[in-house]
Amino acid sequence: MLRNYFTIAWRSLSKRRLFTFINLSGLVLGLSSFLLLFSFVASEWTYNDFHVNKDNIYRLVLADDVNGPEIYLPPGHATILEDQFPQIKTINTLVSQIAGGLVIIPETQESFKEDWVMFVDSDFFSSFSFPIQRGNADLTQPNTVVISSKLEKRFFAHGNGIGKTIQVINQFGKTAYTVTGVLDDIPNRSDIKGEIFLSFHTLENEANRNGNDWANPNGLESGFVNLFVTIKSGSDKHFLEKQITRYIRQNPDSKGLTAYLQPLSEIHLGNSVSDPMPTEGSMGTVLVFAAIALMILGIAYVNYLNLSAANILTRIKEIRVRKVFGAGSWQLAQQFMMETLLLMVVALGISALIVNLVEVPFEQIFGQQLWYEAYFLRAFWFVIIAIFGTCTILSGIYVVVLSGKFGQQFQINFQPKNSQTLKKSLVTLQFAISVTIIVGTIAVRDQLSFMQSQNLGMEISQRLVVEGPSDVGENGASKISAFKSSLRSQTFVEKLGTSNALPGISYNFFASGITPMVPRPEDKDKSYGMMIMDEEFTDTYGISLLAGRDFSIEEASQGYGKTKKLMLNEKGALTLGFETAEDAVGQNILWGEGPYEVVAVIKDYHHMSLKEEIMPMVFLPSQASGYFSMVVKSVQMKENLESIKATYEGIFPGNPFSYFFMDERYAVQYQKEQQLGQAFLVGGIIAIFISCMGLFALAAYTVQQKTKEIGIRKVLGASSESLIKLVSKEFVVLVALALLLAFPLSWWALDTWQSDFPYKAGISVWTFALAGGLTFIIAILTVGSQALRAAWANPVDSIKDE
């Protein structure tokens, strides 16, 4: 029986080639979009799931009512909490973003600039299941390191780095490390990414900190590490959270703190859209992409149902003959179900080929590789089988609804009113989904444009940044001074400032324990972003002072440790209890071995993107050499860069020359929103195209059904305009209903999405007007082409044809 159904289905689809082509094209577009987006969603959803101990690993987060959740904590908490609570098996320390620099291979004296460098503690690789290729990856001893296999091949010609030495030069000076392990490639679906893992015990030796005492592994002042807690099997996570909270609150200065253990599985997306814990990804974005995938697939299937309805009405004779010979409604449904299943299987095969062809564009839009392993997950095949099964069964039910019952005179009693209502409902749903995607496309573009066009409180255009040397060698201060003097002598350099961190990239570190001279209970645990810069940095970036003065050359040369001077931003001054900028200038505040004098208050500027609120900041004087920022003239840029490179390599031999423009680097922060906008745009185009394919076919069918009526009306003197209106009116009403359905849903979804942004573009009525107008134009052009063909046809031929 099934073989018979299959044979008839194949013949039927082959016979009606235009119908088959349109339906197959729509399903292929829908399934291709679904497969691509499923890869992205599955990849995001399964981050960090390859770790064997993933169910027992948690990230420690401390939060209060003022600062919110904080994941960068003082490293000294690790040992204290391990000793205090028996439920804790181990606490692993992870330090990223501060260890990057220059790697020198003593054997060959080759040097490499490496950014993916981090400090970890001794049993890091025992807790996390990163693939170890060779060696024991033992970091118990200081001055040991684990590197990736990719770097091993680059560093060592013979590809065997175990037991060999590398030298790492960064802000902590020049330190030698012995390789104890080599890693296979870390999976892309990992929030912990690194190429070089240094033993954190190295920094226990004060000589290895190069004066950066805030980086003491046993310190309790500066928060710059992530703490990952591995609990013993059977331990109650919630009970442990309460115990840690009670313990921390024993300190009078930490009464408002609450400890949370964030599961490793929730670090990437959180446990819900409203999860207040910090995440590396965005569940909202993932859910949006999942919704787009299902909506496009839904549009394609609705398109198929509508065309099937039109097709069934052309197969009345076939259905009648089948019923005369005793076929029941369910048997008729099985035939059409087989056609649906066959078409969808063929569409899936073609879609699989298309997915391979669009791998590069996918990576450009989503910023990550296509994860083919997603198609081998049981969840994927469960979803595919569910989709195919649901669509196949609905197709059968649809045929039963349309074909009605077998009458006494062996006639098929089609139900035109019910079928027309169902068909119109499906067209309305189809365009409602398309409009929702179009509105999303426009709204994402508006929010991105809003964030990029706002006044940042600083100038970033025409700012050229040269990354400072990792290894300055002997007489480093004089070399840096010589390089700065050389840059100032260039005619194309208008201003020059140096710093150890930059807007749009990072802070130097975060610090708490900064208080007024008379500390208040709420001051102790407030976090400040720390920025180290020279006396010309603010002028280079056009950052305004509300009160006070810039650092002097002497203060920058001596450094903040000796001068005990600092600046605050507006938010920092208010956080410390100063009512105005003028009130803060000249006052002393406490931090570490302070007090420190406030010499100026800087007007708030957006150090990071507008996706984050401006945080309290402290600016510290130093002749920094991490970044050399210049205001440059745009003429002859290539020649000017070559001149800077020659000077740099002459003064700092062995250090790779690297530069970038600040406006381009700052814009990288909006990459996710740009990707979301591109995905919405592509999804909107596909959705509209599929919808218009169905609308075109239905309009053609409507014209065919009304051929005689149109001919008679034209003979009786009807104008072309009235005939176009006759054909188009029904579809225009359906599109209008789709807009009424889509607009409230779109507004709610956008309002929810924008709630995550501290600075919002808002939802403009013009967004909906543009989406609605665009949809109307596309729909009218699609239907109008068929209406015009009918209006311009010879009425005699139309009547004769009937």
PDB file of C-alpha atoms in Angstrom, residues 470-572:
ATOM      1  CA  SER A 470      56.061  43.930  25.610  1.00  0.00           C
ATOM      2  CA  ASP A 471      59.838  43.800  25.974  1.00  0.00           C
ATOM      3  CA  VAL A 472      61.457  47.223  26.361  1.00  0.00           C
ATOM      4  CA  GLY A 473      64.780  45.772  27.465  1.00  0.00           C
ATOM      5  CA  GLU A 474      67.256  47.834  29.459  1.00  0.00           C
ATOM      6  CA  ASN A 475      66.665  51.558  29.944  1.00  0.00           C
ATOM      7  CA  GLY A 476      62.998  51.043  29.187  1.00  0.00           C
ATOM      8  CA  ALA A 477      61.914  54.458  30.427  1.00  0.00           C
ATOM      9  CA  SER A 478      64.371  56.279  28.179  1.00  0.00           C
ATOM     10  CA  LYS A 479      63.327  54.177  25.162  1.00  0.00           C
ATOM     11  CA  ILE A 480      59.665  54.954  25.720  1.00  0.00           C
ATOM     12  CA  SER A 481      60.504  58.627  26.098  1.00  0.00           C
ATOM     13  CA  ALA A 482      62.520  58.501  22.871  1.00  0.00           C
ATOM     14  CA  PHE A 483      59.656  56.864  20.986  1.00  0.00           C
ATOM     15  CA  LYS A 484      57.194  59.486  22.244  1.00  0.00           C
ATOM     16  CA  SER A 485      59.569  62.277  21.260  1.00  0.00           C
ATOM     17  CA  SER A 486      59.932  60.766  17.792  1.00  0.00           C
ATOM     18  CA  LEU A 487      56.164  60.590  17.373  1.00  0.00           C
ATOM     19  CA  ARG A 488      55.699  64.196  18.482  1.00  0.00           C
ATOM     20  CA  SER A 489      58.246  65.307  15.913  1.00  0.00           C
ATOM     21  CA  GLN A 490      56.153  63.894  13.071  1.00  0.00           C
ATOM     22  CA  THR A 491      54.137  66.592  11.296  1.00  0.00           C
ATOM     23  CA  PHE A 492      51.108  64.332  10.903  1.00  0.00           C
ATOM     24  CA  VAL A 493      50.843  63.706  14.677  1.00  0.00           C
ATOM     25  CA  GLU A 494      48.821  66.458  16.343  1.00  0.00           C
ATOM     26  CA  LYS A 495      48.429  64.990  19.853  1.00  0.00           C
ATOM     27  CA  LEU A 496      49.858  62.026  21.758  1.00  0.00           C
ATOM     28  CA  GLY A 497      48.828  60.262  24.966  1.00  0.00           C
ATOM     29  CA  THR A 498      49.658  56.901  26.513  1.00  0.00           C
ATOM     30  CA  SER A 499      47.751  54.467  28.704  1.00  0.00           C
ATOM     31  CA  ASN A 500      47.671  50.849  29.833  1.00  0.00           C
ATOM     32  CA  ALA A 501      44.006  50.380  28.913  1.00  0.00           C
ATOM     33  CA  LEU A 502      41.727  51.914  26.310  1.00  0.00           C
ATOM     34  CA  PRO A 503      38.081  52.857  25.834  1.00  0.00           C
ATOM     35  CA  GLY A 504      36.140  50.107  24.170  1.00  0.00           C
ATOM     36  CA  ILE A 505      38.686  47.455  25.163  1.00  0.00           C
ATOM     37  CA  SER A 506      39.012  47.195  28.916  1.00  0.00           C
ATOM     38  CA  TYR A 507      39.898  48.734  32.231  1.00  0.00           C
ATOM     39  CA  ASN A 508      43.269  48.009  33.789  1.00  0.00           C
ATOM     40  CA  PHE A 509      41.582  46.262  36.685  1.00  0.00           C
ATOM     41  CA  PHE A 510      38.696  46.618  39.095  1.00  0.00           C
ATOM     42  CA  ALA A 511      39.095  47.641  42.709  1.00  0.00           C
ATOM     43  CA  SER A 512      36.888  47.844  45.758  1.00  0.00           C
ATOM     44  CA  GLY A 513      37.600  49.230  49.200  1.00  0.00           C
ATOM     45  CA  ILE A 514      37.777  52.826  47.889  1.00  0.00           C
ATOM     46  CA  THR A 515      36.070  55.060  50.452  1.00  0.00           C
ATOM     47  CA  PRO A 516      35.877  58.637  51.730  1.00  0.00           C
ATOM     48  CA  MET A 517      38.133  59.517  54.649  1.00  0.00           C
ATOM     49  CA  VAL A 518      35.234  58.633  56.912  1.00  0.00           C
ATOM     50  CA  PRO A 519      34.141  55.285  55.439  1.00  0.00           C
ATOM     51  CA  ARG A 520      30.480  54.444  55.203  1.00  0.00           C
ATOM     52  CA  PRO A 521      29.194  50.845  55.374  1.00  0.00           C
ATOM     53  CA  GLU A 522      27.952  50.975  51.772  1.00  0.00           C
ATOM     54  CA  ASP A 523      31.357  52.099  50.397  1.00  0.00           C
ATOM     55  CA  LYS A 524      33.434  49.044  51.120  1.00  0.00           C
ATOM     56  CA  ASP A 525      32.131  46.741  48.421  1.00  0.00           C
ATOM     57  CA  LYS A 526      31.513  49.207  45.609  1.00  0.00           C
ATOM     58  CA  SER A 527      33.572  48.416  42.537  1.00  0.00           C
ATOM     59  CA  TYR A 528      35.544  50.939  40.465  1.00  0.00           C
ATOM     60  CA  GLY A 529      37.092  50.590  37.033  1.00  0.00           C
ATOM     61  CA  MET A 530      40.754  51.553  37.248  1.00  0.00           C
ATOM     62  CA  MET A 531      42.494  53.323  34.364  1.00  0.00           C
ATOM     63  CA  ILE A 532      46.260  53.998  34.189  1.00  0.00           C
ATOM     64  CA  MET A 533      47.266  56.879  31.885  1.00  0.00           C
ATOM     65  CA  ASP A 534      49.736  59.704  31.370  1.00  0.00           C
ATOM     66  CA  GLU A 535      49.246  63.469  31.614  1.00  0.00           C
ATOM     67  CA  GLU A 536      48.133  63.892  27.970  1.00  0.00           C
ATOM     68  CA  PHE A 537      45.603  61.092  27.607  1.00  0.00           C
ATOM     69  CA  THR A 538      42.475  63.130  28.347  1.00  0.00           C
ATOM     70  CA  ASP A 539      43.477  65.869  25.927  1.00  0.00           C
ATOM     71  CA  THR A 540      44.255  63.311  23.194  1.00  0.00           C
ATOM     72  CA  TYR A 541      40.731  61.893  23.393  1.00  0.00           C
ATOM     73  CA  GLY A 542      38.970  65.190  24.022  1.00  0.00           C
ATOM     74  CA  ILE A 543      37.764  64.119  27.469  1.00  0.00           C
ATOM     75  CA  SER A 544      36.605  67.147  29.481  1.00  0.00           C
ATOM     76  CA  LEU A 545      37.445  68.004  33.072  1.00  0.00           C
ATOM     77  CA  LEU A 546      34.540  69.289  35.156  1.00  0.00           C
ATOM     78  CA  ALA A 547      36.859  70.550  37.858  1.00  0.00           C
ATOM     79  CA  GLY A 548      40.537  70.437  38.756  1.00  0.00           C
ATOM     80  CA  ARG A 549      43.553  69.905  36.538  1.00  0.00           C
ATOM     81  CA  ASP A 550      45.306  67.211  34.490  1.00  0.00           C
ATOM     82  CA  PHE A 551      48.153  65.195  35.923  1.00  0.00           C
ATOM     83  CA  SER A 552      51.523  66.876  35.697  1.00  0.00           C
ATOM     84  CA  ILE A 553      54.517  65.358  33.901  1.00  0.00           C
ATOM     85  CA  GLU A 554      56.185  64.822  37.283  1.00  0.00           C
ATOM     86  CA  GLU A 555      53.147  62.979  38.685  1.00  0.00           C
ATOM     87  CA  ALA A 556      52.947  60.696  35.649  1.00  0.00           C
ATOM     88  CA  SER A 557      56.699  60.033  35.788  1.00  0.00           C
ATOM     89  CA  GLN A 558      56.674  59.139  39.483  1.00  0.00           C
ATOM     90  CA  GLY A 559      53.489  57.046  39.232  1.00  0.00           C
ATOM     91  CA  TYR A 560      50.438  56.898  41.448  1.00  0.00           C
ATOM     92  CA  GLY A 561      52.168  54.776  44.077  1.00  0.00           C
ATOM     93  CA  LYS A 562      54.506  57.664  45.014  1.00  0.00           C
ATOM     94  CA  THR A 563      52.464  60.751  44.236  1.00  0.00           C
ATOM     95  CA  LYS A 564      49.225  59.486  45.802  1.00  0.00           C
ATOM     96  CA  LYS A 565      47.221  61.448  43.224  1.00  0.00           C
ATOM     97  CA  LEU A 566      44.219  60.342  41.199  1.00  0.00           C
ATOM     98  CA  MET A 567      41.212  61.539  39.223  1.00  0.00           C
ATOM     99  CA  LEU A 568      37.578  60.461  39.402  1.00  0.00           C
ATOM    100  CA  ASN A 569      34.811  60.520  36.858  1.00  0.00           C
ATOM    101  CA  GLU A 570      31.441  62.079  37.731  1.00  0.00           C
ATOM    102  CA  LYS A 571      29.952  58.715  38.653  1.00  0.00           C
ATOM    103  CA  GLY A 572      32.922  57.965  40.890  1.00  0.00           C
TER     104      GLY A 572
END
